[in-house]
Amino acid sequence: MSTADFPFPVSTATQAKLAKLNINNIWDLALHLPLRYEDETHITPIADARAGIPVQIEATVIHQQIQFRPRKQLIVQVQDLSGHVLYLRFIHFYPSQQKQLAEGKVIRALGEIRHGFFGDEMVHPKIRTDIEQGLSESLTPVYPTVNGLNQPALRRLIQAALKHLPDDDTLPDELLQQLHLPPLLQSLKFLHSPPPEYSIQDLHQGTLPAWQRLKFDELLAQQLSMRLARQQRLKGHAAALSGNGHISKLLQTNLGFALTSAQQRAINEIKTDLAQTHPMHRLLQGDVGSGKTIVCALAAAIAVEAGFQVAIMAPTEILAEQHYLKFQQWFASQGITVGWLSGSVRKKAREKTKTELANGTMQLAVGTHALFQEDISFHNLGLVIVDEQHRFGVAQRLALKNKGSDVHQLMMSATPIPRTLAMSFFADLDVSVIDELPPGRTPIVTRLVNSTRRQEVEKLVQHTCIQGRQVYWVCPLIEESETLQLQTAVDTVAQLQLALPQLNIGLIHGRMKSTEKAEVMAAFAAGTIQVLVATTVIEVGVDVPNASLMVIEHAERMGLAQLHQLRGRVGRGSAASRCVLLFSEPLSDLAKARLKVIYENTDGFEIARQDLNIRGPGEFLGARQSGVPMLRFANLEEDLPLLEKARNLAPLLINQQPQVVRKHLQRWLAQRAAYLGV
Ligand code: ADP
Ligand code: MG
């Protein structure tokens, strides 16, 4: 199908507007489904209208005036047969509307009635003057649209599309019967012009067969494309990496601890993957503190033993730097060159690293996404390790994918992928789980404390430090302004210093130079700094086992994943650890829900599951950054039964009916294929 394929006349100007809605052919038009419906099938007497429910009234204009205070607005007074008066209020209006609403005219207005300043009113109702047309016979669909393309025009185009659409279902009849799903064309016609016996409430139910059909098709398309991507990957080529163990053995000997059996299992799984001639695509998932770093270091060791380069990428500079320091410590002593690359690396140093990566003298490179900028090339990259993978945006993941389609990839995350996502967007990902914490950890006690009781918390800080332990104090997230956030952190240090003069209080924040941050972290690790005040830069990866108290200010502003990560910075040693979540009233419902979850749960998996419930899947996928809606119709949690059906069907179709697969994918994924499986 060509990009602008309409079997009926559509002007070039209209085509351009449709393109903005991602509508490029007749099928796109037909799949452009209503956001909601309006009921213009009957008239409600003004006297009977209840607040908050949209109604259509029919009335005569009895007065019109433009007011200028408190702001310019058009006020139209109307009266209907019930004798009741209603005010129609327009804050934006055109001269044509004034004419349309001239005194004496009979009009219909659709909107919600509410009690306003002037009395009962409708603000910006939808006005109809074609009352001789009679009432609509079915509910009126309302579509997402763009400037310059009004609802009636879009509705006409869609109706034309439905007339011209061939009855060409992608799924065979017998299959639809088995699945108890209606044909596609029938479903589309139903949703675009619902039969009069259905109410708005009915139509908004996702359980209607017509909706089920659309959701199923969408989920099936996704399952098919994920499976095909997997097949593609398994057919692809990558160097088989297997080492002789000379680096990894020494690395393990020098560690000072033995791997947990979960870590051992994970590294074995990775080892098996690396020895294959197709690219690994594996997620190493383990709660904060479960010990993912050493596992990925052992994977890196295997690649280096095999004579290949490894890139380790982390989402923030401070986390990347922690990895860099660890890798330095573990590998440099064995004569392996470890490089560092981030946005703040000076030009000269960057050039040197760039050269060494290109000629192969540098075996390990640690850094931020700066590692995958266009001008960086590797001599023989064999393995890419991505920490906190879900925190990278889709664009960055794409860049990485393009650089390394033929290299092994190991992703790491403390945020478990909820089951529904694992079955859908991450279907082409093998997962190793570290489900066991290293021995000797004590559970963290979490407390929710109103910020009015800050002084008690300061006492607790003092008490903790007297016992020889250390404290993190995390300053509030201030999204609007980094400067303000920094100011708050500086104030906090001053305030704590005043309250606890005998303690040594340090500060770390995002604006500091890398060397300064490293100095502060080193002082905290050595115990010279007892209380570390931090902006959220310490969120990931920081590892100081002697720290046993974490105070988080304005915890209500933070997301669940972030809170869980932060809390995971304590409880790493043998001392009983606490996390105090300071909150300020009033709390939004969302904030309350989050605080309850973090208070009641310590298991990262459960927290992530509840997070998904609260937020929806977009954030896990990085969809927010990309702006690409991942699923238009289906909802992974609500539509789990459909997802399961689609998942079972996909392999059968791929094996037995490849022509069906092709057709189905073409209809559903034309423009979005690039984003799937990233
Ligand atoms: P995360 O999975 O959150 O990245 P890290 O890899 O930073 O966790 O490990 C957390 C801490 O646990 C580190 O101090 C690390 O040295 C330590 N650690 C990792 N594995 C073990 C183990 N098997 N026994 C004891 N300590 C371990
Ligand atoms: Mg980590």
XYZ file of C-alpha atoms and ligand atoms in Angstrom:
706
model
C 0.000 0.000 0.000
C 1.426 3.359 -0.981
C 1.655 6.060 1.653
C -1.290 8.103 0.442
C -3.735 5.534 -0.663
C -7.361 6.621 -0.678
C -9.797 5.154 -3.223
C -11.873 8.353 -3.098
C -10.936 11.984 -3.583
C -9.003 13.556 -0.735
C -7.399 16.948 -1.363
C -3.676 17.352 -0.863
C -4.317 19.823 1.947
C -6.526 17.311 3.740
C -4.000 14.561 3.158
C -1.382 16.692 4.873
C -3.643 17.144 7.879
C -4.455 13.457 7.988
C -0.752 12.680 7.893
C -0.368 14.622 11.133
C -2.745 12.124 12.673
C -0.648 9.309 11.235
C -3.399 8.567 8.756
C -1.959 7.751 5.364
C -4.353 5.316 3.820
C -7.862 3.982 3.929
C -7.027 1.471 6.673
C -5.510 4.132 8.877
C -8.718 6.103 8.499
C -10.841 3.128 9.428
C -8.641 2.427 12.447
C -8.901 6.007 13.658
C -11.392 5.220 16.383
C -13.530 7.591 18.441
C -12.143 8.941 21.677
C -15.671 9.121 23.029
C -19.255 9.568 21.926
C -21.798 12.326 22.221
C -25.471 11.750 22.582
C -27.413 13.899 20.133
C -30.213 11.392 19.787
C -32.562 13.201 22.113
C -33.274 16.511 23.798
C -33.184 16.939 27.560
C -35.333 19.655 29.119
C -33.070 22.118 30.933
C -35.128 21.495 34.061
C -34.175 17.783 34.022
C -30.460 18.125 33.359
C -28.192 17.029 36.166
C -24.837 18.633 36.780
C -21.807 16.875 35.366
C -23.611 14.781 32.743
C -23.460 15.932 29.131
C -26.866 16.707 27.685
C -28.329 18.233 24.567
C -30.848 20.983 25.032
C -32.973 22.808 22.456
C -33.790 26.397 23.260
C -34.427 29.897 21.950
C -31.901 32.674 22.383
C -33.494 35.397 24.477
C -30.541 37.638 25.110
C -26.935 38.054 24.001
C -24.214 40.291 25.347
C -20.470 40.640 25.454
C -19.006 41.236 28.872
C -15.574 42.673 29.456
C -15.064 41.949 33.126
C -13.432 39.975 34.614
C -12.477 39.132 31.016
C -13.987 39.398 27.591
C -16.679 36.808 27.086
C -19.853 36.138 25.171
C -22.870 35.427 27.349
C -25.962 34.021 25.688
C -29.162 33.501 27.579
C -31.485 30.799 26.269
C -34.821 29.426 27.353
C -36.452 26.137 26.469
C -40.005 24.818 26.436
C -39.755 23.887 30.091
C -39.445 27.612 30.724
C -36.022 27.306 32.314
C -33.234 29.701 31.493
C -29.636 28.700 30.856
C -26.525 30.756 30.210
C -24.111 29.746 27.465
C -20.705 31.189 28.085
C -17.861 31.532 25.539
C -14.474 32.839 26.526
C -13.132 32.485 22.994
C -15.575 33.365 20.261
C -15.838 34.619 16.728
C -18.202 37.159 15.154
C -19.769 34.243 13.279
C -20.812 32.724 16.582
C -22.476 35.951 17.629
C -24.508 35.793 14.445
C -25.285 32.138 14.954
C -26.590 32.918 18.413
C -28.600 36.031 17.576
C -31.655 36.758 19.677
C -34.702 34.788 18.543
C -32.722 31.891 17.024
C -33.542 28.332 18.019
C -30.442 26.293 18.653
C -29.248 23.061 20.165
C -26.433 23.093 22.680
C -24.532 20.061 23.865
C -22.506 20.195 27.036
C -22.500 19.805 30.770
C -24.690 22.045 32.844
C -23.170 23.426 35.993
C -23.990 26.073 38.469
C -21.864 29.063 37.620
C -21.490 32.728 38.399
C -24.531 33.725 36.348
C -26.750 30.794 37.301
C -27.052 27.458 35.498
C -24.609 27.557 32.627
C -22.814 25.643 29.907
C -19.278 26.722 29.118
C -18.309 26.392 25.464
C -21.121 24.039 24.522
C -21.236 22.505 21.086
C -23.847 24.490 19.123
C -26.032 23.239 16.281
C -28.323 25.443 14.266
C -29.427 22.841 11.715
C -32.346 21.783 13.848
C -34.577 21.124 10.862
C -32.304 18.112 10.309
C -33.998 16.268 13.151
C -32.148 14.309 15.807
C -29.279 11.902 15.158
C -30.251 8.288 15.031
C -27.113 7.001 16.695
C -24.494 8.342 19.029
C -22.032 10.765 17.494
C -18.404 9.637 17.547
C -15.820 12.211 18.580
C -12.359 11.709 17.087
C -8.906 12.900 17.948
C -8.159 15.529 15.346
C -5.823 18.364 14.373
C -6.259 22.041 13.650
C -8.117 22.713 10.443
C -9.824 19.364 10.251
C -13.137 19.538 12.032
C -15.185 16.674 13.393
C -17.817 16.588 10.638
C -15.104 16.543 7.950
C -13.206 13.774 9.662
C -16.421 11.842 10.211
C -17.267 12.093 6.507
C -13.824 10.835 5.535
C -14.071 7.895 7.885
C -17.544 7.012 6.666
C -16.231 7.120 3.094
C -13.382 4.840 4.104
C -15.798 2.355 5.652
C -17.826 2.301 2.429
C -14.805 1.652 0.255
C -13.043 -0.760 2.530
C -12.806 -4.258 1.090
C -14.157 -6.946 3.391
C -10.676 -8.279 3.660
C -10.128 -9.618 7.141
C -6.584 -10.485 8.127
C -7.794 -13.427 10.190
C -9.627 -16.405 8.678
C -13.261 -17.072 9.638
C -12.661 -20.368 11.432
C -10.066 -18.718 13.603
C -12.387 -15.873 14.534
C -15.062 -18.354 15.491
C -12.650 -20.211 17.728
C -11.659 -16.960 19.370
C -15.259 -15.732 19.632
C -14.357 -12.517 17.917
C -16.377 -10.617 15.291
C -14.996 -9.744 11.834
C -12.893 -6.593 11.681
C -15.007 -4.622 9.234
C -18.124 -5.295 11.231
C -16.349 -4.194 14.416
C -15.128 -0.987 12.834
C -18.563 -0.123 11.482
C -20.013 -0.746 14.890
C -17.575 1.540 16.662
C -17.735 4.355 14.096
C -21.539 4.381 13.931
C -22.897 2.539 16.905
C -26.429 1.178 16.634
C -29.024 3.336 18.426
C -29.757 0.791 21.137
C -26.299 1.190 22.659
C -25.681 3.820 25.292
C -22.537 5.844 25.844
C -21.752 3.749 28.904
C -22.041 0.550 26.834
C -19.734 1.882 24.195
C -17.036 2.872 26.594
C -16.858 -0.683 27.874
C -13.749 -2.306 26.510
C -15.465 -5.664 26.839
C -17.752 -5.081 23.848
C -16.903 -7.651 21.166
C -16.006 -4.914 18.695
C -13.429 -3.440 21.059
C -12.148 -6.888 21.928
C -11.519 -7.543 18.266
C -9.463 -4.384 17.858
C -7.491 -4.960 21.003
C -6.820 -8.512 20.038
C -5.578 -7.517 16.599
C -3.250 -4.997 18.099
C -1.860 -7.415 20.654
C -1.499 -10.104 18.044
C 0.453 -7.757 15.792
C 2.763 -7.029 18.656
C 3.260 -10.691 19.502
C 3.961 -11.557 15.899
C 6.484 -8.819 15.464
C 8.281 -9.693 18.689
C 8.509 -13.333 17.671
C 9.780 -12.478 14.248
C 12.348 -10.145 15.771
C 13.496 -13.011 17.939
C 13.762 -15.359 14.978
C 15.705 -12.674 13.158
C 18.114 -12.322 16.049
C 18.649 -16.026 16.353
C 19.519 -16.123 12.666
C 21.904 -13.198 13.054
C 25.602 -13.601 13.579
C 27.791 -12.651 16.505
C 31.214 -13.827 17.550
C 31.075 -16.740 19.968
C 32.822 -15.585 23.133
C 34.347 -18.153 25.383
C 37.332 -17.439 27.524
C 39.971 -19.598 29.141
C 39.143 -18.215 32.578
C 42.492 -16.588 33.310
C 40.941 -13.177 34.030
C 37.671 -14.231 35.637
C 39.354 -16.707 38.007
C 41.720 -14.112 39.404
C 38.894 -11.616 39.617
C 36.865 -13.988 41.747
C 39.812 -14.902 43.953
C 40.424 -11.233 44.751
C 36.822 -10.445 45.608
C 36.853 -11.451 49.242
C 33.432 -13.060 49.036
C 31.872 -16.016 47.281
C 29.116 -15.595 44.716
C 25.621 -16.411 45.873
C 24.072 -19.339 44.092
C 21.734 -16.938 42.277
C 24.728 -14.971 40.988
C 26.410 -18.202 39.970
C 23.337 -19.315 38.062
C 23.094 -15.944 36.301
C 26.709 -15.991 35.172
C 26.333 -19.545 33.912
C 23.342 -18.538 31.822
C 25.236 -15.584 30.424
C 28.262 -17.750 29.688
C 26.122 -20.141 27.667
C 24.633 -17.273 25.663
C 28.006 -15.689 24.977
C 29.298 -18.944 23.521
C 26.594 -18.885 20.826
C 27.125 -17.491 17.357
C 24.004 -15.320 17.506
C 23.701 -12.184 19.621
C 22.701 -12.542 23.243
C 19.795 -10.373 24.348
C 19.584 -10.948 28.033
C 18.316 -9.015 31.008
C 19.993 -9.488 34.337
C 17.366 -8.588 36.837
C 18.007 -8.361 40.554
C 16.794 -6.143 43.322
C 18.966 -3.279 44.512
C 21.962 -4.648 46.324
C 21.611 -8.146 44.938
C 25.066 -7.956 43.361
C 24.609 -7.452 39.646
C 27.873 -5.589 39.154
C 30.165 -8.510 39.792
C 28.081 -10.693 37.501
C 28.417 -8.267 34.630
C 32.111 -7.887 35.380
C 32.532 -11.639 35.015
C 30.672 -11.478 31.707
C 33.047 -8.708 30.631
C 36.000 -10.859 31.702
C 34.867 -13.673 29.415
C 34.627 -11.311 26.452
C 38.073 -9.858 27.140
C 39.567 -13.334 27.512
C 38.112 -14.123 24.106
C 39.941 -11.096 22.705
C 36.982 -8.752 22.321
C 36.109 -5.304 23.601
C 33.342 -4.544 26.063
C 31.321 -1.352 26.517
C 29.532 -0.690 29.812
C 26.935 2.026 29.710
C 25.021 3.582 32.608
C 22.300 6.243 32.560
C 23.944 8.760 34.881
C 27.464 10.002 35.135
C 27.804 9.151 38.811
C 26.659 5.596 38.345
C 28.857 5.153 35.313
C 31.754 6.465 37.340
C 31.132 4.002 40.147
C 31.306 1.227 37.625
C 34.440 2.726 36.178
C 36.156 2.774 39.560
C 35.132 -0.808 40.289
C 36.235 -2.027 36.888
C 39.527 -0.191 37.266
C 40.083 -1.910 40.577
C 39.146 -5.329 39.224
C 40.754 -5.254 35.799
C 43.581 -2.719 35.674
C 45.625 -4.829 38.071
C 45.473 -7.589 35.487
C 46.940 -5.341 32.823
C 43.650 -4.590 31.122
C 43.010 -1.048 29.888
C 39.768 0.436 31.171
C 38.597 3.687 29.571
C 36.132 6.351 30.655
C 33.816 8.291 28.408
C 31.084 10.735 29.373
C 29.748 14.082 28.282
C 32.082 15.928 30.616
C 35.304 14.301 29.415
C 37.615 16.939 27.915
C 38.352 16.911 24.222
C 41.933 15.733 24.478
C 41.140 12.809 26.773
C 38.175 11.952 24.619
C 40.323 11.842 21.485
C 42.753 9.500 23.192
C 40.004 7.134 24.312
C 38.454 7.299 20.873
C 41.740 6.287 19.265
C 42.359 3.456 21.690
C 38.861 2.087 21.189
C 39.291 2.239 17.437
C 42.659 0.515 17.400
C 41.757 -2.003 20.063
C 44.328 -1.135 22.753
C 41.467 -0.330 25.127
C 39.540 -3.459 26.070
C 36.946 -2.058 28.431
C 35.076 1.228 28.073
C 32.770 2.507 30.788
C 30.578 5.556 30.382
C 27.272 7.204 29.726
C 25.502 7.202 26.373
C 28.476 9.258 25.172
C 29.898 5.802 24.415
C 27.542 5.443 21.502
C 27.909 8.750 19.797
C 28.322 8.603 16.077
C 32.049 9.217 15.853
C 32.969 6.490 18.346
C 33.959 3.235 16.734
C 35.228 0.046 18.238
C 37.948 -2.236 16.965
C 36.071 -5.417 17.811
C 33.181 -4.835 20.137
C 31.908 -8.137 21.444
C 29.655 -7.291 24.364
C 27.585 -4.306 25.407
C 26.426 -4.034 29.007
C 23.655 -1.570 29.791
C 22.890 -0.804 33.404
C 19.429 0.422 34.406
C 18.363 -0.164 30.877
C 14.817 1.095 31.287
C 16.048 4.547 32.188
C 17.395 5.166 28.732
C 15.055 6.736 26.237
C 13.934 4.955 23.128
C 16.185 7.084 20.922
C 19.258 6.092 22.911
C 18.279 2.460 22.822
C 17.863 2.695 19.075
C 21.319 4.251 18.698
C 22.776 1.419 20.716
C 20.927 -1.155 18.711
C 22.185 0.294 15.451
C 25.776 0.293 16.680
C 25.674 -3.225 17.889
C 23.233 -5.376 15.980
C 25.815 -8.114 15.866
C 27.118 -7.888 19.404
C 25.970 -9.586 22.560
C 23.879 -7.438 24.842
C 23.475 -7.698 28.575
C 20.941 -5.381 30.151
C 20.695 -4.899 33.899
C 17.820 -3.624 35.910
C 16.675 -3.520 39.495
C 13.186 -2.853 38.257
C 11.649 -6.174 37.443
C 9.629 -6.301 34.307
C 6.038 -6.985 35.257
C 4.684 -10.175 33.801
C 2.420 -8.476 31.290
C 5.317 -6.479 29.883
C 7.558 -9.515 29.849
C 4.933 -11.221 27.742
C 4.561 -8.318 25.371
C 7.139 -5.622 24.782
C 10.004 -7.591 26.238
C 9.097 -10.905 24.719
C 12.421 -11.068 22.899
C 14.448 -10.839 26.040
C 15.870 -13.733 27.992
C 15.927 -13.039 31.680
C 18.306 -14.094 34.432
C 17.033 -13.284 37.880
C 19.151 -12.807 40.982
C 16.522 -13.640 43.557
C 18.740 -13.782 46.589
C 20.605 -11.078 48.474
C 24.193 -11.639 49.602
C 24.329 -13.130 53.097
C 24.395 -10.992 56.238
C 21.958 -8.318 55.153
C 19.347 -7.116 57.604
C 15.879 -5.995 56.579
C 15.301 -2.256 56.369
C 12.657 -0.724 58.615
C 10.714 2.001 56.806
C 8.941 4.807 58.616
C 6.671 7.531 57.266
C 7.172 10.730 59.209
C 5.403 14.054 58.831
C 7.969 16.771 58.100
C 6.701 18.719 61.085
C 8.589 16.158 63.177
C 11.911 16.886 61.576
C 13.645 17.456 64.906
C 12.990 13.885 65.991
C 14.585 12.725 62.793
C 17.639 14.873 63.487
C 17.922 13.121 66.862
C 17.829 9.794 65.103
C 20.635 10.965 62.819
C 22.722 11.870 65.827
C 21.985 8.581 67.532
C 22.969 6.629 64.415
C 26.267 8.465 64.059
C 27.136 8.054 67.735
C 26.904 4.332 67.163
C 29.540 4.686 64.467
C 27.128 4.394 61.554
C 26.516 6.781 58.706
C 23.564 8.570 57.220
C 22.266 9.632 53.815
C 20.001 12.661 53.788
C 18.290 13.078 50.441
C 17.006 16.511 49.487
C 13.744 17.024 47.715
C 13.393 16.734 44.028
C 12.579 20.124 42.567
C 11.696 19.480 38.996
C 11.181 23.074 37.982
C 14.640 24.244 38.854
C 17.999 22.649 39.319
C 19.273 25.850 40.944
C 16.515 25.771 43.502
C 17.244 22.127 44.185
C 20.876 22.958 44.776
C 19.925 25.859 47.032
C 17.751 23.544 49.108
C 20.597 21.078 49.478
C 22.969 23.833 50.634
C 20.355 25.046 53.143
C 19.883 21.531 54.441
C 23.588 21.174 55.129
C 23.592 24.461 57.055
C 20.522 23.472 59.018
C 21.879 20.054 59.947
C 25.256 21.502 60.832
C 23.510 23.882 63.199
C 21.418 21.156 64.799
C 24.247 18.614 64.962
C 27.467 20.639 65.333
C 29.588 17.662 66.401
C 28.992 15.782 63.129
C 30.837 16.063 59.875
C 28.306 16.759 57.170
C 29.110 16.527 53.469
C 27.267 17.530 50.329
C 27.029 15.934 46.917
C 24.967 17.230 44.014
C 24.627 17.011 40.266
C 26.405 20.280 39.470
C 29.697 19.223 41.024
C 32.606 18.204 38.840
C 33.224 14.483 38.580
C 36.461 14.774 40.529
C 34.723 16.680 43.317
C 31.972 14.092 43.496
C 34.528 11.324 43.592
C 36.315 13.069 46.482
C 33.140 13.408 48.510
C 32.131 9.818 47.844
C 35.585 8.649 48.857
C 35.376 10.610 52.128
C 31.961 9.141 52.839
C 33.163 5.624 52.027
C 36.126 6.151 54.366
C 33.820 7.375 57.141
C 35.263 10.888 57.420
C 31.927 12.288 56.346
C 29.215 10.972 58.641
C 26.144 12.499 57.099
C 25.973 12.827 53.343
C 23.419 15.344 52.130
C 22.607 14.608 48.548
C 20.360 15.552 45.735
C 19.084 12.397 44.116
C 22.407 11.777 42.367
C 23.003 8.983 44.823
C 19.959 7.196 43.544
C 21.641 4.378 41.814
C 24.584 2.214 42.482
C 26.205 3.923 45.453
C 27.581 1.365 47.815
C 28.663 2.224 51.381
C 27.795 -0.694 53.681
C 28.336 1.283 56.909
C 25.471 3.628 56.086
C 22.425 2.486 58.019
C 20.011 5.406 57.925
C 18.409 6.955 54.883
C 16.319 10.081 55.277
C 14.336 11.192 52.253
C 12.750 14.616 52.314
C 9.542 15.260 50.435
C 9.277 11.597 49.680
C 5.796 12.277 48.318
C 7.342 13.869 45.237
C 9.291 10.816 44.218
C 8.357 7.890 42.075
C 8.220 4.393 43.484
C 11.163 3.030 41.567
C 13.258 5.944 42.758
C 12.218 5.506 46.384
C 12.989 1.824 46.246
C 16.391 2.498 44.706
C 17.216 5.118 47.293
C 16.149 2.942 50.164
C 18.347 0.195 48.748
C 21.422 2.333 49.542
C 21.099 1.219 53.169
C 20.775 -2.256 54.577
C 23.957 -3.299 52.819
C 25.942 -4.146 55.914
C 25.104 -6.179 58.978
C 23.614 -3.301 61.030
C 19.864 -2.912 61.325
C 18.933 -0.174 58.888
C 16.189 2.369 58.684
C 14.639 4.494 56.019
C 12.706 7.571 57.094
C 10.370 9.017 54.511
C 9.556 12.603 55.377
C 6.392 13.873 53.766
C 4.514 17.153 53.765
C 0.785 17.592 53.691
C -1.406 17.880 51.752
C -0.841 14.623 49.927
C -2.364 13.913 46.544
C -4.104 10.559 46.085
C -1.260 9.439 43.883
C 1.326 10.365 46.506
C -0.648 8.568 49.196
C -0.881 5.469 47.068
C 2.873 5.497 46.423
C 3.846 6.031 50.043
C 1.575 3.202 51.104
C 3.189 0.865 48.608
C 6.742 1.725 49.631
C 5.848 1.495 53.304
C 4.214 -1.894 52.995
C 6.653 -3.571 50.624
C 10.346 -4.282 50.456
C 10.257 -6.664 47.537
C 11.239 -4.814 44.382
C 9.106 -7.052 42.258
C 5.934 -6.309 44.132
C 6.725 -2.602 44.151
C 7.215 -2.588 40.411
C 3.972 -4.455 39.896
C 2.032 -1.939 41.928
C 3.859 0.872 40.218
C 2.645 -0.416 36.896
C -0.891 -0.394 38.249
C -0.550 3.165 39.394
C 1.232 4.558 36.368
C 0.569 2.391 33.370
C 3.244 0.772 31.231
C 4.433 3.836 29.305
C 7.096 4.805 31.777
C 8.675 1.405 31.925
C 9.058 1.473 28.212
C 10.516 4.899 27.945
C 7.499 5.694 25.797
C 7.108 9.035 27.447
C 10.418 10.235 26.097
C 9.669 8.999 22.625
C 6.107 10.233 22.465
C 5.163 7.132 20.538
C 2.039 5.514 21.861
C 2.876 1.868 22.231
C -0.594 0.421 22.355
C -3.551 2.382 21.110
C -6.414 0.178 22.164
C -5.313 -2.567 24.469
C -4.394 -2.183 28.105
C -1.961 -4.808 29.269
C -3.380 -5.271 32.736
C -7.047 -5.179 31.818
C -6.672 -7.217 28.705
C -4.469 -9.951 30.056
C -6.775 -12.737 28.788
C -6.547 -11.310 25.264
C -2.803 -10.941 25.579
C -2.530 -14.583 26.531
C -4.659 -15.637 23.589
C -2.549 -13.569 21.220
C 0.605 -15.000 22.662
C -0.558 -18.560 22.161
C -1.738 -17.923 18.656
C 1.357 -16.106 17.364
C 3.704 -19.123 17.038
C 0.999 -21.220 15.390
C 0.335 -18.577 12.788
C 4.029 -18.067 12.107
C 4.487 -21.772 11.493
C 1.305 -22.543 9.652
C -0.006 -19.405 8.004
C 2.802 -17.035 7.107
C 0.584 -15.211 4.611
C -1.826 -14.332 7.427
C 1.080 -13.069 9.509
C 2.328 -10.855 6.713
C -1.066 -9.356 6.073
C -1.817 -8.768 9.707
C 1.505 -7.073 10.391
C 1.243 -4.911 7.357
C -2.121 -3.608 8.417
C -1.139 -2.937 11.991
C 2.463 -1.991 12.189
C 3.296 -0.158 9.031
C 4.842 2.921 10.646
C 5.682 1.701 14.061
C 7.848 -1.292 13.440
C 11.012 0.650 14.162
C 10.064 1.126 17.778
C 9.105 -2.379 18.604
C 11.637 -4.508 20.327
C 13.947 -1.646 21.203
P 23.320 -4.047 42.571
O 22.689 -5.335 42.161
O 22.319 -3.144 43.235
O 24.036 -3.380 41.436
P 25.958 -4.278 43.666
O 26.504 -5.053 42.541
O 26.328 -2.852 43.775
O 24.366 -4.408 43.696
O 26.297 -5.040 45.005
C 25.912 -4.554 46.256
C 26.965 -4.862 47.296
O 26.972 -6.245 47.574
C 28.381 -4.532 46.885
O 29.010 -3.986 47.997
C 28.986 -5.849 46.507
O 30.377 -5.846 46.681
C 28.304 -6.765 47.480
N 28.197 -8.149 47.031
C 27.861 -8.565 45.797
N 27.830 -9.923 45.751
C 28.133 -10.351 46.980
C 28.243 -11.655 47.573
N 28.034 -12.752 46.865
N 28.573 -11.713 48.876
C 28.767 -10.602 49.585
N 28.682 -9.365 49.104
C 28.366 -9.225 47.816
Mg 23.938 -1.589 40.411
